[in-house]
CSV table of C-alpha atoms in Angstrom, one decimal:
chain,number,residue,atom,x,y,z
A,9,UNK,CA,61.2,93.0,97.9
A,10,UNK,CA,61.1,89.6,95.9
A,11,UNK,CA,60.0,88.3,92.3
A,12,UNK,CA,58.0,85.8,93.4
A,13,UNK,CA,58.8,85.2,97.2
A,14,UNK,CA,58.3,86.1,100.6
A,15,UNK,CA,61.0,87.9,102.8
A,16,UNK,CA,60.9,86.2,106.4
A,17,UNK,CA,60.6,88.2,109.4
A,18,UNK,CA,64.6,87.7,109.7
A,19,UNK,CA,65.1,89.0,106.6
A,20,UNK,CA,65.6,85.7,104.4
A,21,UNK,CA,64.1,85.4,101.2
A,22,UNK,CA,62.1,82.0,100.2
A,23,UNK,CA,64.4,79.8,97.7
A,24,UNK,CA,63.9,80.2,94.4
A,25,UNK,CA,62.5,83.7,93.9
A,26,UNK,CA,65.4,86.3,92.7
A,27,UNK,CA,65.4,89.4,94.8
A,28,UNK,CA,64.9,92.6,93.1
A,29,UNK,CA,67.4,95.8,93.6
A,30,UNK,CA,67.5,97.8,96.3
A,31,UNK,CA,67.2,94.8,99.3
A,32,UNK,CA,67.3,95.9,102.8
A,33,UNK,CA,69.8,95.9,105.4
A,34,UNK,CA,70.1,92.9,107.2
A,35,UNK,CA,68.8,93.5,110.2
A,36,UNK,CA,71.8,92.6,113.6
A,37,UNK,CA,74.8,92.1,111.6
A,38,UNK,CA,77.9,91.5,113.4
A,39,UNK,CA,79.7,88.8,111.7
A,40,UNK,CA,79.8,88.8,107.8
A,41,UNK,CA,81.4,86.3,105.5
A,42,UNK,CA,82.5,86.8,101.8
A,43,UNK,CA,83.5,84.4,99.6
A,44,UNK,CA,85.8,85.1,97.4
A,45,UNK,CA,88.8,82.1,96.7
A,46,UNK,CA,90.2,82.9,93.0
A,47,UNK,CA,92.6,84.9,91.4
A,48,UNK,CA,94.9,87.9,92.7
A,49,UNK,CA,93.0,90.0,89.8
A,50,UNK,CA,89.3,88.4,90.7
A,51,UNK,CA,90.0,89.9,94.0
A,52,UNK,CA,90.8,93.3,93.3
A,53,UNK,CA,87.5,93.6,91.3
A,54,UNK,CA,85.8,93.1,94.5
A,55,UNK,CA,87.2,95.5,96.8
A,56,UNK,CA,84.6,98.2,95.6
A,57,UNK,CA,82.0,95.3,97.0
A,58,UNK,CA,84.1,95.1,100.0
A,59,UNK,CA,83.8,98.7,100.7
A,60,UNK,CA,80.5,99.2,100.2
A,61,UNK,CA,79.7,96.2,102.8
A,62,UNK,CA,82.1,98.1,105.0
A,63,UNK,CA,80.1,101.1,104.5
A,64,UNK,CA,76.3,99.4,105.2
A,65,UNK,CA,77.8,97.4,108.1
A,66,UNK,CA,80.5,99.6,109.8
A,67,UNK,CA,80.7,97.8,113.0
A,68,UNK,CA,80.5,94.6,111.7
A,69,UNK,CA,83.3,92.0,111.4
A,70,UNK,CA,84.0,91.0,107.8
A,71,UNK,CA,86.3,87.7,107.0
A,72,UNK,CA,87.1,87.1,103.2
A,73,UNK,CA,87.3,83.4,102.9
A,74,UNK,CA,89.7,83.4,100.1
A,75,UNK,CA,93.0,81.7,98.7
A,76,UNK,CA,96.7,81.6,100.0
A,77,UNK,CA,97.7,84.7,97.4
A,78,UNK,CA,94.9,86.6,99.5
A,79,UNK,CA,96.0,85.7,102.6
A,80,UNK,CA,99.8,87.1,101.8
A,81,UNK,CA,99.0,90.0,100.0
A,82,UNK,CA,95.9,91.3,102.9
A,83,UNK,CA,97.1,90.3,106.3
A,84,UNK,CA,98.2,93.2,108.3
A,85,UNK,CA,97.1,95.6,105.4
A,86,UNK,CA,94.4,98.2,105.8
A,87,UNK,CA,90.9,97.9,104.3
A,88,UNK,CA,87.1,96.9,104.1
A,89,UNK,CA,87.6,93.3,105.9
A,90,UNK,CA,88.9,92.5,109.1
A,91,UNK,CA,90.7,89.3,108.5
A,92,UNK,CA,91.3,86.9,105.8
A,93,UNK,CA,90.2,82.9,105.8
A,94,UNK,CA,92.0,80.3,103.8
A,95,UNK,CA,88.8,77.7,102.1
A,96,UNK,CA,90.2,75.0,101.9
A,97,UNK,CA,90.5,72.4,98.2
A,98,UNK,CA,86.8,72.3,97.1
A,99,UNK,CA,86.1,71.7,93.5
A,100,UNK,CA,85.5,74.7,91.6
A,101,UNK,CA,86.3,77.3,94.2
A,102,UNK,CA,90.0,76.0,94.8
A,103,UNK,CA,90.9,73.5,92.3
A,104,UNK,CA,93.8,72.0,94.2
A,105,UNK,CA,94.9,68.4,94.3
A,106,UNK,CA,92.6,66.5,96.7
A,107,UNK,CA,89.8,68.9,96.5
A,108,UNK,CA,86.8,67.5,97.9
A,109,UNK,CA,83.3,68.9,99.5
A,110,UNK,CA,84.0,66.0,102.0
A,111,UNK,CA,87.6,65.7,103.0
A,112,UNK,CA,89.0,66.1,106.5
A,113,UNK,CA,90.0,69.4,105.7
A,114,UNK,CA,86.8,70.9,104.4
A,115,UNK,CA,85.3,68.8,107.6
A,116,UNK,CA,87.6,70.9,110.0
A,117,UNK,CA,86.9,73.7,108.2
A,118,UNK,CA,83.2,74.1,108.0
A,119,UNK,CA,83.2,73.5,111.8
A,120,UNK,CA,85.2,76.3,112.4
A,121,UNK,CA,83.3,78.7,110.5
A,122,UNK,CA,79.7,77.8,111.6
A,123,UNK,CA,81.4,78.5,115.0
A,124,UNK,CA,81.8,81.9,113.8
A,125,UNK,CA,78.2,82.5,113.8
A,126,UNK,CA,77.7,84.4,110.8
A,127,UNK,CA,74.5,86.6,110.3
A,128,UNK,CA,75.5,87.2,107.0
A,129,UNK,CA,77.4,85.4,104.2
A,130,UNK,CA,77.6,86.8,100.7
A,131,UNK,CA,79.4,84.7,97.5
A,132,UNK,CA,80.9,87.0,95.3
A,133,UNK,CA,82.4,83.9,93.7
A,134,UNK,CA,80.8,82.6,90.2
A,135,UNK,CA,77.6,81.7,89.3
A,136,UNK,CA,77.1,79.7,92.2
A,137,UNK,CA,76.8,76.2,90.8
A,138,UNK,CA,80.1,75.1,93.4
A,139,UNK,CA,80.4,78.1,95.8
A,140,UNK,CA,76.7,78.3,97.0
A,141,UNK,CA,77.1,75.2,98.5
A,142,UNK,CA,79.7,76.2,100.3
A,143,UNK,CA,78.1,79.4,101.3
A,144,UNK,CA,75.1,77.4,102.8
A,145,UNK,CA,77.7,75.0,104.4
A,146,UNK,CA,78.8,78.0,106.7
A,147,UNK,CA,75.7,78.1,108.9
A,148,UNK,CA,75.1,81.9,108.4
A,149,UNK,CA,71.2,83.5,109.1
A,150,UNK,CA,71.3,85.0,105.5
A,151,UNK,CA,73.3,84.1,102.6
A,152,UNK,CA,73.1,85.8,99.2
A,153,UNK,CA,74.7,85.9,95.8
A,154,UNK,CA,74.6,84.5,92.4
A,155,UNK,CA,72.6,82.2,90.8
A,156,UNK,CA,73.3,80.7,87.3
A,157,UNK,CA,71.1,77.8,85.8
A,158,UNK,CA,71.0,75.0,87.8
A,159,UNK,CA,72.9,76.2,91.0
A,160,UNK,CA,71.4,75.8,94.0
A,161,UNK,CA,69.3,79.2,95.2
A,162,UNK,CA,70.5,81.3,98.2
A,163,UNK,CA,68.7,83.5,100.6
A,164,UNK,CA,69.0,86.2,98.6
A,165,UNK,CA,70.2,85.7,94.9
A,166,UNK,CA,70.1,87.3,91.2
A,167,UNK,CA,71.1,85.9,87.8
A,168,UNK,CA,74.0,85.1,87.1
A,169,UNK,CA,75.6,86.7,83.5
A,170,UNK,CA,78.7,86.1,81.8
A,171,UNK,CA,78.1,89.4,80.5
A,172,UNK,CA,78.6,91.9,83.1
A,173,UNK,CA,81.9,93.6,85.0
A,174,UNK,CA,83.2,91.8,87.9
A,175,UNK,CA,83.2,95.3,89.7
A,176,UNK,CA,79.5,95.8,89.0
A,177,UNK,CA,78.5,92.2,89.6
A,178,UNK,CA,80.3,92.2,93.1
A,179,UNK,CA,78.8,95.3,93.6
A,180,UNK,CA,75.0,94.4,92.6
A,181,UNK,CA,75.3,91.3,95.0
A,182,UNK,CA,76.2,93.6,97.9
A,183,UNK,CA,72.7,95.5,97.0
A,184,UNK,CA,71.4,92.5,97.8
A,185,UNK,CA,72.1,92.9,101.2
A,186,UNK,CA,71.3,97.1,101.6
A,187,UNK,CA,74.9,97.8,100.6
A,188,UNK,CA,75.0,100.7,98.0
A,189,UNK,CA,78.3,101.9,96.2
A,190,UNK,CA,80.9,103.7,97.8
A,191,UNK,CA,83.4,103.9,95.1
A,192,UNK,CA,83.5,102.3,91.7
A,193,UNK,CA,87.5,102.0,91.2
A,194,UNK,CA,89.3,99.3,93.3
A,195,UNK,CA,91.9,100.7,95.7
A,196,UNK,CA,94.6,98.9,98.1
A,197,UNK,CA,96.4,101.1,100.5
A,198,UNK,CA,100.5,100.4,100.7
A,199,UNK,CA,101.9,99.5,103.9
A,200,UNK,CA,105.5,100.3,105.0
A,201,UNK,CA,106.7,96.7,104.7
A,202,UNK,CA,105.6,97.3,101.0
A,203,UNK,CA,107.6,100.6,100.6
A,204,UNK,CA,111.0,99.0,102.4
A,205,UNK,CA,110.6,96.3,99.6
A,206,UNK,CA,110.5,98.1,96.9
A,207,UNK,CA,113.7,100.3,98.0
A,208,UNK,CA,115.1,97.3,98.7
A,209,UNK,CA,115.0,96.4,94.9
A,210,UNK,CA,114.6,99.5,92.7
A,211,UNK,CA,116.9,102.2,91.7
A,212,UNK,CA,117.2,105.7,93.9
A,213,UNK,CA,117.4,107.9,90.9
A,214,UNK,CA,114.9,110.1,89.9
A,215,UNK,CA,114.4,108.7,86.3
A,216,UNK,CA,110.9,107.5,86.0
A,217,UNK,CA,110.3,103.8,86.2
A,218,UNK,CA,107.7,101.8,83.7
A,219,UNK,CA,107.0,98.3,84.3
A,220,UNK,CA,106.2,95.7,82.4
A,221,UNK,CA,104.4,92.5,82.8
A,222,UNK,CA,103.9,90.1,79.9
A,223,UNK,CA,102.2,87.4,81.4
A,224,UNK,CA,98.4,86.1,81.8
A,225,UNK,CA,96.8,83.4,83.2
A,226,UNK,CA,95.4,82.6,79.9
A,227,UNK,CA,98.1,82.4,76.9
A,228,UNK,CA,95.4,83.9,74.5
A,229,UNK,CA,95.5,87.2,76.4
A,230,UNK,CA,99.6,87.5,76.2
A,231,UNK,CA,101.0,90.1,73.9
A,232,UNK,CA,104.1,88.5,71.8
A,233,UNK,CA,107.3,89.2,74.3
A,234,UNK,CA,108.8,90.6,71.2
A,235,UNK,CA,105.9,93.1,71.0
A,236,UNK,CA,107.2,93.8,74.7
A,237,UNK,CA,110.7,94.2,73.4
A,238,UNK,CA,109.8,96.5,70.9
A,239,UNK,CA,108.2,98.7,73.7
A,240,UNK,CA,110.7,98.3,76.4
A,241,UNK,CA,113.8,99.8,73.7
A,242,UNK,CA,110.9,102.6,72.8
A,243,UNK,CA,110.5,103.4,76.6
A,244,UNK,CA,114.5,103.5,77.3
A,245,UNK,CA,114.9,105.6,74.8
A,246,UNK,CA,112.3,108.4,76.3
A,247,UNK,CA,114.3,108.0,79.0
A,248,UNK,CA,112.6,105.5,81.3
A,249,UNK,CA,114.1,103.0,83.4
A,250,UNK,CA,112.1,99.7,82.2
A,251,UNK,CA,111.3,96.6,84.7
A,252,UNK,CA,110.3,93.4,84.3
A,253,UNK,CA,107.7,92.0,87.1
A,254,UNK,CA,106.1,88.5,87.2
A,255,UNK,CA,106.2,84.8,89.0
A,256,UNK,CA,105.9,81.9,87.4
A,257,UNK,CA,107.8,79.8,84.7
A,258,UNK,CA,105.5,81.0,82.1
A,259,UNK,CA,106.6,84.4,83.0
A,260,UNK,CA,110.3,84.0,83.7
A,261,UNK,CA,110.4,82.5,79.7
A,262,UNK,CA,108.7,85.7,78.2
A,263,UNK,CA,111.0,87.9,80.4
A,264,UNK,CA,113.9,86.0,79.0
A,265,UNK,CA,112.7,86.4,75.5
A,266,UNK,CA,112.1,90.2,75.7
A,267,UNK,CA,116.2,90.6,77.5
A,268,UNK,CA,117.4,88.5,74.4
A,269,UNK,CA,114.9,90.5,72.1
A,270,UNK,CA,115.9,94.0,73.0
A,271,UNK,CA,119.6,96.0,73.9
A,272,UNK,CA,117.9,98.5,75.7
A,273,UNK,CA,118.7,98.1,79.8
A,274,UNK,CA,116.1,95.8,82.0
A,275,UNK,CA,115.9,96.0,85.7
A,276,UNK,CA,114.0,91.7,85.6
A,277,UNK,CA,112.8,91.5,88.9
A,278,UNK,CA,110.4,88.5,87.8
A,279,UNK,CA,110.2,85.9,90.2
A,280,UNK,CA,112.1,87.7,92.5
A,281,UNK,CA,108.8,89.7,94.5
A,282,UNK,CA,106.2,88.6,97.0
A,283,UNK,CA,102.8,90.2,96.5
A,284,UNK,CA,103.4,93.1,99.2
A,285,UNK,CA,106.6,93.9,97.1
A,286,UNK,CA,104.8,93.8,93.6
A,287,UNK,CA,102.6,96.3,94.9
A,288,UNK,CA,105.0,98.7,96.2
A,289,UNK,CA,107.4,98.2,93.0
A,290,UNK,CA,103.9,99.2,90.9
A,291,UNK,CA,103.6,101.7,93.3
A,292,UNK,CA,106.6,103.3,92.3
A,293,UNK,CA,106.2,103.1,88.6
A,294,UNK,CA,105.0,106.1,86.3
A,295,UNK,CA,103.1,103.5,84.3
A,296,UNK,CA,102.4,99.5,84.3
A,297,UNK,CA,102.4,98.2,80.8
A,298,UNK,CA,100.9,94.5,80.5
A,299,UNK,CA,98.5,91.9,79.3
A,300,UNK,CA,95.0,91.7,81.0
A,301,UNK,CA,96.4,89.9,84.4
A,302,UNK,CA,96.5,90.4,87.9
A,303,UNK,CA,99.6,92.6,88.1
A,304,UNK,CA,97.7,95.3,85.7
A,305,UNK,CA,94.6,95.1,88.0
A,306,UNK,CA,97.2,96.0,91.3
A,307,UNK,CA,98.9,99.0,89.2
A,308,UNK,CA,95.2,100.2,89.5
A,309,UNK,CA,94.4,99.7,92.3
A,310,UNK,CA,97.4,101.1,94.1
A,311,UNK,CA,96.8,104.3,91.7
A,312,UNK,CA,99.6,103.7,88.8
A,313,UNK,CA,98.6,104.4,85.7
A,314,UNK,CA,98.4,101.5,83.2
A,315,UNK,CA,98.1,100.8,79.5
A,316,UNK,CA,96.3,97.1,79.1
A,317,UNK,CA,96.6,94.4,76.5
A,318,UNK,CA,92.8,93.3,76.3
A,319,UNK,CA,90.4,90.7,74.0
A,320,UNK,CA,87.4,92.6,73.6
A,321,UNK,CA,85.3,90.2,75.6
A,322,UNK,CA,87.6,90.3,78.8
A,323,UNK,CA,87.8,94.3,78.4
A,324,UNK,CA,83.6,93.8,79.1
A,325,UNK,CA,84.5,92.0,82.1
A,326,UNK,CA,87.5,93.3,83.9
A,327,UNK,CA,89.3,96.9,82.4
A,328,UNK,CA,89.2,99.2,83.8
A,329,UNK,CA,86.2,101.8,84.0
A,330,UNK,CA,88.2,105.1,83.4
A,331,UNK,CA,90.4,106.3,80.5
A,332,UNK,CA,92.3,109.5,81.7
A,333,UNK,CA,95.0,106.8,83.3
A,334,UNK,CA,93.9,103.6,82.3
A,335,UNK,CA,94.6,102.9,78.2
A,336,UNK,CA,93.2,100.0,76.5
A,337,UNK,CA,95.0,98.3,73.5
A,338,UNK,CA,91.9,95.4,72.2
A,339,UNK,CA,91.5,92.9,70.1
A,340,UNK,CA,88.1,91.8,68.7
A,341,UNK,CA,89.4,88.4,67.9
A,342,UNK,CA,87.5,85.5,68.7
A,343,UNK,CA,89.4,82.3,65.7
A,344,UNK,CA,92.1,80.5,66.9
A,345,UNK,CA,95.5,81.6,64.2
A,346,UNK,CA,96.1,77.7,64.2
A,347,UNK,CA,92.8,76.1,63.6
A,348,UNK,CA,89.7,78.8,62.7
A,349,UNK,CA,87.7,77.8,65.4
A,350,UNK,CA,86.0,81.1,66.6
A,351,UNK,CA,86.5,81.0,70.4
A,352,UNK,CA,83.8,82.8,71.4
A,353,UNK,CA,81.8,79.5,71.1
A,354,UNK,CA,83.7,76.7,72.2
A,355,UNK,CA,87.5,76.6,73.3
A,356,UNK,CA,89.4,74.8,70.5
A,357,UNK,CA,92.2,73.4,73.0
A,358,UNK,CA,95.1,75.5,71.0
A,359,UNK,CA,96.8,78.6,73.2
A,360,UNK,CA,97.5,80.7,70.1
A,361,UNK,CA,97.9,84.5,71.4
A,362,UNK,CA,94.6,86.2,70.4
A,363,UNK,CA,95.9,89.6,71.1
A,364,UNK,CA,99.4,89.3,68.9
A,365,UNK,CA,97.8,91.7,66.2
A,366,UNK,CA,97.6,94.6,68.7
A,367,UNK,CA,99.3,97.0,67.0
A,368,UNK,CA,102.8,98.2,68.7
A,369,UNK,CA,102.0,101.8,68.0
A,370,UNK,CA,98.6,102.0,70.3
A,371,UNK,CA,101.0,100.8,73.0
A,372,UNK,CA,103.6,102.8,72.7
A,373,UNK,CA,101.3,106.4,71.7
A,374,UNK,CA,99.5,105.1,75.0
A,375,UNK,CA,102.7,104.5,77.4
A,376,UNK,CA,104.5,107.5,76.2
A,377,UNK,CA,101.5,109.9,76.4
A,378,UNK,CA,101.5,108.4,80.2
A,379,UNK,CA,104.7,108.8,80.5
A,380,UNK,CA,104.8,112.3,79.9
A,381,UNK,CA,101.5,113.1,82.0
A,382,UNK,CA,103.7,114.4,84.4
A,383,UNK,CA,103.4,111.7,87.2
A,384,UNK,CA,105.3,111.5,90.6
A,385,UNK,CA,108.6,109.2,90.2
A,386,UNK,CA,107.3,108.0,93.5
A,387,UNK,CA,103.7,107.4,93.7
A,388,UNK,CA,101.9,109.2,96.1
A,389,UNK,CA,100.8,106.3,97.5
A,390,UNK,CA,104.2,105.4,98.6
A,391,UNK,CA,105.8,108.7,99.3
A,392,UNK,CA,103.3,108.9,101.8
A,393,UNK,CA,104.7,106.1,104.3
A,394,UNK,CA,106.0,104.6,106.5
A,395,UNK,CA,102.9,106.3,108.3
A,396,UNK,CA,101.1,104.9,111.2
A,397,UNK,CA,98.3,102.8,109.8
A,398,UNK,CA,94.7,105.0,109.2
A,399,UNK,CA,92.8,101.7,110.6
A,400,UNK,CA,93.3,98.3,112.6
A,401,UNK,CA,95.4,96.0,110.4
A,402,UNK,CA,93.7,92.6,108.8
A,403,UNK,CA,94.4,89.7,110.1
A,404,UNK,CA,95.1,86.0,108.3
A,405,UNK,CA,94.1,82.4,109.8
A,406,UNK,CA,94.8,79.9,108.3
């Protein structure tokens, strides 16, 4: 059904009418294409999406076009998609150094997909104004997704809202296309490569492990590393064994600061893990305790508990939806602490935590009361491989 428009008899809908819930099955489905190109986080909110499109279309084949960090972290893994895509630069979907709509690349690219013959292609990524026209680029018989002002229209599209969760978002697209919810919480299964990795770099005692994770993307959303110190001496003295995950410079300096900031022993394995590792080191941890960042959004999804450093906004948009496992430590700051510009309106250009007034109490009360829920040492997750694999594994092009 349409607002406004006309579903054709191949179950398109006319540009520039929205389509209401509860859209239809596309009708002969056997190649689907989801685009989905951002952030290691950005991607775990859509594996609910994922799964329900697995769900309405189970003997369809599903390719996530997505970026490099998808392609490490889901080839040969278990789950809702059947291989992973690399897009190519294109600007606003992968910012990269040469991005272009037009370059060889994206040239060699878009051939190769429209030879795929998609009958269905769904953007999951933004509000459309860069991705959609990429999405129509591909060829497929119907595309859907979001639409913010000014974006071009889709087959089948809604509004887009800054104001919404990525998990409902992805999952209200999906609708679009007959695909209704088939869980709500993202999940990633472990694979034994995963499990050997983490051995390979974690102790064999049975003291329970908490890590920690002090970076985000954005410097507003980082908790002060000597807020992380405080915790980590806290932790060691309950008796866990605290370690330090992360990549990146930014990273490998608040790691440094929280090992000069705090006596109490540190297992820093920042830097030093590939994405498959990072999971199965989560994996193994009683609790993850970090900013709002991708590594907080894995804990979840491979079933570790987690206490999360949040700004109230991004808590609306990505924390997670349950409580009994998943604490939330928020700040309703919106001024920048160096210039009063309330950030809620404009970005003021300074990178001023916003979250350094989180009180080190709520943390800690959160962690500990985690940490004493009783929780395997090994997650069950991982104590449950090497196994043979439940489904055929993904596979990556490039």
């Amino acid at each position: 059904m349409t607002a406004g428009g006309a579903v054709t008899a191949g179950g398109a809908v006319t540009a520039g009418s929205a389509v209401t819930a509860g859209s239809a099955v596309v009708p002969g489905v056997t190649r689907i294409a989801v685009l989905r190109a951002n952030f290691l986080g950005d991607l775990v909110l859509t594996l609910p999406a994922l799964a329900a499109l697995r769900s309405a279309y189970p003997a369809a084949e599903i390719t996530l076009l997505g970026a490099p960090l998808h392609a490490d972290l889901l080839g040969g893994r278990p789950g809702p998609w059947d291989r992973v895509v690399v897009v190519p630069p294109w600007p606003g979907v992968r910012d990269a150094p040469g991005a272009g709509r037009d370059t060889p690349e994206v040239r060699r690219f878009l051939v190769q997909q429209r030879a795929e013959g998609y009958d269905l292609a769904l953007q999951l990524h933004g509000g459309g104004g860069n991705s959609n026209p990429l999405v129509s680029a591909l060829g497929a018989r119907v595309t859907a997704g979001a639409r913010d002002a000014g974006a071009p229209p889709l087959d089948r599209w809604l509004p887009y809202s800054s104001d919404q969760h990525e998990v409902f978002r992805c999952l209200e697209l999906a609708g679009l296309v007959g695909a209704a919810p088939v869980t709500l919480e993202p999940r990633l299964d472990l694979v034994p490569a995963d499990v050997a990795a983490a051995d390979d770099v974690l102790p064999a005692g049975p003291g329970p492990l908490v890590a920690l994770h002090p970076g985000a993307r954005d410097p507003r959303r980082r908790w002060p590393a000597a807020c992380f110190a405080a915790l980590a001496g806290e932790l060691a003295t309950a008796g866990a064994q605290v370690v330090l995950v992360g990549s990146g410079d930014d990273d490998r300096r608040a790691a440094d600061a929280i090992r000069a900031a705090t006596t109490a022993p540190l297992l820093d394995l920042v830097g030093r893990l590939p994405l498959g590792a990072l999971a199965g080191v989560l994996a193994r941890c009683r609790v993850v305790v970090a900013n709002d960042s991708g590594p907080r959004h894995l804990a979840e999804a491979v079933g570790t508990a987690t206490v999360g450093v949040f700004l109230e906004h991004n808590l609306l948009n990505a924390g997670p939806l349950t409580r009994r496992r998943h604490r939330v430590a928020v700040s309703t700051r919106t001024t920048c602490p160096a210039c009063g510009v309330d950030q809620a309106r404009s970005r003021c250009g300074h990178d001023r935590s916003l979250v350094a007034d989180v009180p080190l109490e709520t943390v800690r009360a959160a962690a500990l009361d985690l940490l004493g829920d009783g929780g395997p040492s090994v997650h069950a997750a991982a104590a449950a491989l090497p196994a043979p694999a439940r489904q055929p594994l993904g596979r990556v092009a490039r």
